[in-house]
mmCIF file of C-alpha atoms in Angstrom:
data_model
loop_
_atom_site.group_PDB
_atom_site.id
_atom_site.type_symbol
_atom_site.label_atom_id
_atom_site.label_comp_id
_atom_site.label_asym_id
_atom_site.label_seq_id
_atom_site.Cartn_x
_atom_site.Cartn_y
_atom_site.Cartn_z
ATOM 1 C CA UNK O 1 -142.361 84.857 -3.735
ATOM 2 C CA UNK O 2 -140.435 82.769 -6.245
ATOM 3 C CA UNK O 3 -138.780 83.914 -9.468
ATOM 4 C CA UNK O 4 -140.193 81.855 -12.336
ATOM 5 C CA UNK O 5 -136.820 81.516 -14.122
ATOM 6 C CA UNK O 6 -135.507 79.596 -11.095
ATOM 7 C CA UNK O 7 -138.252 76.946 -11.297
ATOM 8 C CA UNK O 8 -138.165 73.714 -13.242
ATOM 9 C CA UNK O 9 -141.394 72.478 -14.859
ATOM 10 C CA UNK O 10 -141.607 69.801 -12.153
ATOM 11 C CA UNK O 11 -141.119 72.426 -9.449
ATOM 12 C CA UNK O 12 -143.906 74.521 -10.958
ATOM 13 C CA UNK O 13 -146.261 71.536 -11.089
ATOM 14 C CA UNK O 14 -145.663 70.660 -7.437
ATOM 15 C CA UNK O 15 -146.213 74.268 -6.393
ATOM 16 C CA UNK O 16 -149.489 74.389 -8.327
ATOM 17 C CA UNK O 17 -150.754 71.034 -7.079
ATOM 18 C CA UNK O 18 -153.977 70.831 -5.120
ATOM 19 C CA UNK O 19 -155.042 68.761 -2.115
ATOM 20 C CA UNK O 20 -156.058 65.855 -4.341
ATOM 21 C CA UNK O 21 -152.501 65.452 -5.628
ATOM 22 C CA UNK O 22 -151.201 64.332 -2.226
ATOM 23 C CA UNK O 23 -153.927 61.689 -1.989
ATOM 24 C CA UNK O 24 -152.561 60.121 -5.194
ATOM 25 C CA UNK O 25 -149.266 59.343 -3.422
ATOM 26 C CA UNK O 26 -149.271 55.740 -2.172
ATOM 27 C CA UNK O 27 -149.905 55.397 1.572
ATOM 28 C CA UNK O 28 -146.565 53.612 2.178
ATOM 29 C CA UNK O 29 -144.701 56.475 0.499
ATOM 30 C CA UNK O 30 -146.612 59.124 2.478
ATOM 31 C CA UNK O 31 -145.900 57.252 5.709
ATOM 32 C CA UNK O 32 -142.204 56.930 4.813
ATOM 33 C CA UNK O 33 -141.880 60.660 4.107
ATOM 34 C CA UNK O 34 -143.616 61.608 7.346
ATOM 35 C CA UNK O 35 -141.618 59.160 9.482
ATOM 36 C CA UNK O 36 -138.277 59.996 7.897
ATOM 37 C CA UNK O 37 -138.922 63.725 8.359
ATOM 38 C CA UNK O 38 -139.692 63.086 12.037
ATOM 39 C CA UNK O 39 -136.331 61.276 12.303
ATOM 40 C CA UNK O 40 -134.411 64.174 10.744
ATOM 41 C CA UNK O 41 -134.609 62.985 7.133
ATOM 42 C CA UNK O 42 -131.430 60.894 6.748
ATOM 43 C CA UNK O 43 -132.959 58.489 4.233
ATOM 44 C CA UNK O 44 -134.546 61.189 2.112
ATOM 45 C CA UNK O 45 -131.265 63.125 2.193
ATOM 46 C CA UNK O 46 -129.522 60.028 0.842
ATOM 47 C CA UNK O 47 -132.206 59.583 -1.822
ATOM 48 C CA UNK O 48 -131.893 63.207 -2.939
ATOM 49 C CA UNK O 49 -128.136 62.812 -3.252
ATOM 50 C CA UNK O 50 -128.716 59.616 -5.259
ATOM 51 C CA UNK O 51 -131.027 61.508 -7.647
ATOM 52 C CA UNK O 52 -128.618 64.475 -7.874
ATOM 53 C CA UNK O 53 -125.859 61.970 -8.708
ATOM 54 C CA UNK O 54 -127.835 60.580 -11.665
ATOM 55 C CA UNK O 55 -128.637 57.378 -9.729
ATOM 56 C CA UNK O 56 -124.947 56.667 -9.146
ATOM 57 C CA UNK O 57 -124.670 55.223 -5.620
ATOM 58 C CA UNK O 58 -120.890 55.592 -5.450
ATOM 59 C CA UNK O 59 -121.040 59.270 -6.347
ATOM 60 C CA UNK O 60 -123.922 59.882 -3.934
ATOM 61 C CA UNK O 61 -121.961 58.216 -1.126
ATOM 62 C CA UNK O 62 -118.901 60.312 -1.921
ATOM 63 C CA UNK O 63 -120.962 63.532 -1.875
ATOM 64 C CA UNK O 64 -122.472 62.542 1.477
ATOM 65 C CA UNK O 65 -119.115 61.456 2.913
ATOM 66 C CA UNK O 66 -120.497 57.964 3.489
ATOM 67 C CA UNK O 67 -119.162 54.510 2.763
ATOM 68 C CA UNK O 68 -120.853 53.218 -0.373
ATOM 69 C CA UNK O 69 -122.324 50.279 1.569
ATOM 70 C CA UNK O 70 -123.990 52.740 3.967
ATOM 71 C CA UNK O 71 -125.589 54.541 1.024
ATOM 72 C CA UNK O 72 -126.738 51.215 -0.445
ATOM 73 C CA UNK O 73 -128.140 50.182 2.940
ATOM 74 C CA UNK O 74 -130.094 53.429 3.230
ATOM 75 C CA UNK O 75 -131.482 53.111 -0.292
ATOM 76 C CA UNK O 76 -132.449 49.531 0.534
ATOM 77 C CA UNK O 77 -134.295 50.732 3.646
ATOM 78 C CA UNK O 78 -136.195 53.229 1.486
ATOM 79 C CA UNK O 79 -137.150 50.425 -0.896
ATOM 80 C CA UNK O 80 -138.334 48.234 1.992
ATOM 81 C CA UNK O 81 -140.375 50.995 3.590
ATOM 82 C CA UNK O 82 -141.956 52.324 0.387
ATOM 83 C CA UNK O 83 -142.269 49.206 -1.738
ATOM 84 C CA UNK O 84 -140.471 51.034 -4.557
ATOM 85 C CA UNK O 85 -137.520 49.730 -6.560
ATOM 86 C CA UNK O 86 -135.013 52.569 -6.763
ATOM 87 C CA UNK O 87 -133.380 50.962 -9.803
ATOM 88 C CA UNK O 88 -136.594 51.542 -11.789
ATOM 89 C CA UNK O 89 -136.914 55.060 -13.186
ATOM 90 C CA UNK O 90 -140.701 55.247 -12.718
ATOM 91 C CA UNK O 91 -140.296 54.404 -9.019
ATOM 92 C CA UNK O 92 -137.498 56.950 -8.593
ATOM 93 C CA UNK O 93 -139.652 59.609 -10.240
ATOM 94 C CA UNK O 94 -142.657 58.663 -8.079
ATOM 95 C CA UNK O 95 -140.639 59.088 -4.874
ATOM 96 C CA UNK O 96 -138.942 62.255 -6.123
ATOM 97 C CA UNK O 97 -142.292 63.874 -6.950
ATOM 98 C CA UNK O 98 -143.828 62.699 -3.656
ATOM 99 C CA UNK O 99 -140.874 64.163 -1.745
ATOM 100 C CA UNK O 100 -141.279 67.470 -3.557
ATOM 101 C CA UNK O 101 -145.002 67.511 -2.787
ATOM 102 C CA UNK O 102 -144.340 66.674 0.854
ATOM 103 C CA UNK O 103 -141.749 69.414 1.174
ATOM 104 C CA UNK O 104 -143.944 71.992 -0.556
ATOM 105 C CA UNK O 105 -146.988 71.115 1.545
ATOM 106 C CA UNK O 106 -144.973 70.987 4.771
ATOM 107 C CA UNK O 107 -143.610 74.471 4.138
ATOM 108 C CA UNK O 108 -147.192 75.651 3.718
ATOM 109 C CA UNK O 109 -147.973 75.141 7.394
ATOM 110 C CA UNK O 110 -147.725 71.627 8.727
ATOM 111 C CA UNK O 111 -147.625 68.121 7.360
ATOM 112 C CA UNK O 112 -149.707 67.225 4.346
ATOM 113 C CA UNK O 113 -153.206 65.991 4.967
ATOM 114 C CA UNK O 114 -153.694 62.279 4.469
ATOM 115 C CA UNK O 115 -156.358 60.735 2.310
ATOM 116 C CA UNK O 116 -159.754 60.235 3.923
ATOM 117 C CA UNK O 117 -160.606 56.650 4.888
#
């Protein structure tokens, strides 16, 4: 049970998404989320800090107690693995929404289903 006043509109939309929504996430992004989760999620943790820091790498690194070059390296690895440019707002939003969908679906009993071939 979740109190509605604690949800953002984006949080509500990801909670109300259906199985088709996950299939709209690009395969490279789905694969990245699954692989990073299996590795303990260090890259996604860095990305979330980057988003929470208003896309300020220095602030994200400080919050994570990392050297700024380590944070930049991790964000670069995300870009390589997903094909997204994390300096472009649309790409940041796409990964942020995909990560929220992945988390919500994973909490629902296992990893999200992949798109049929």
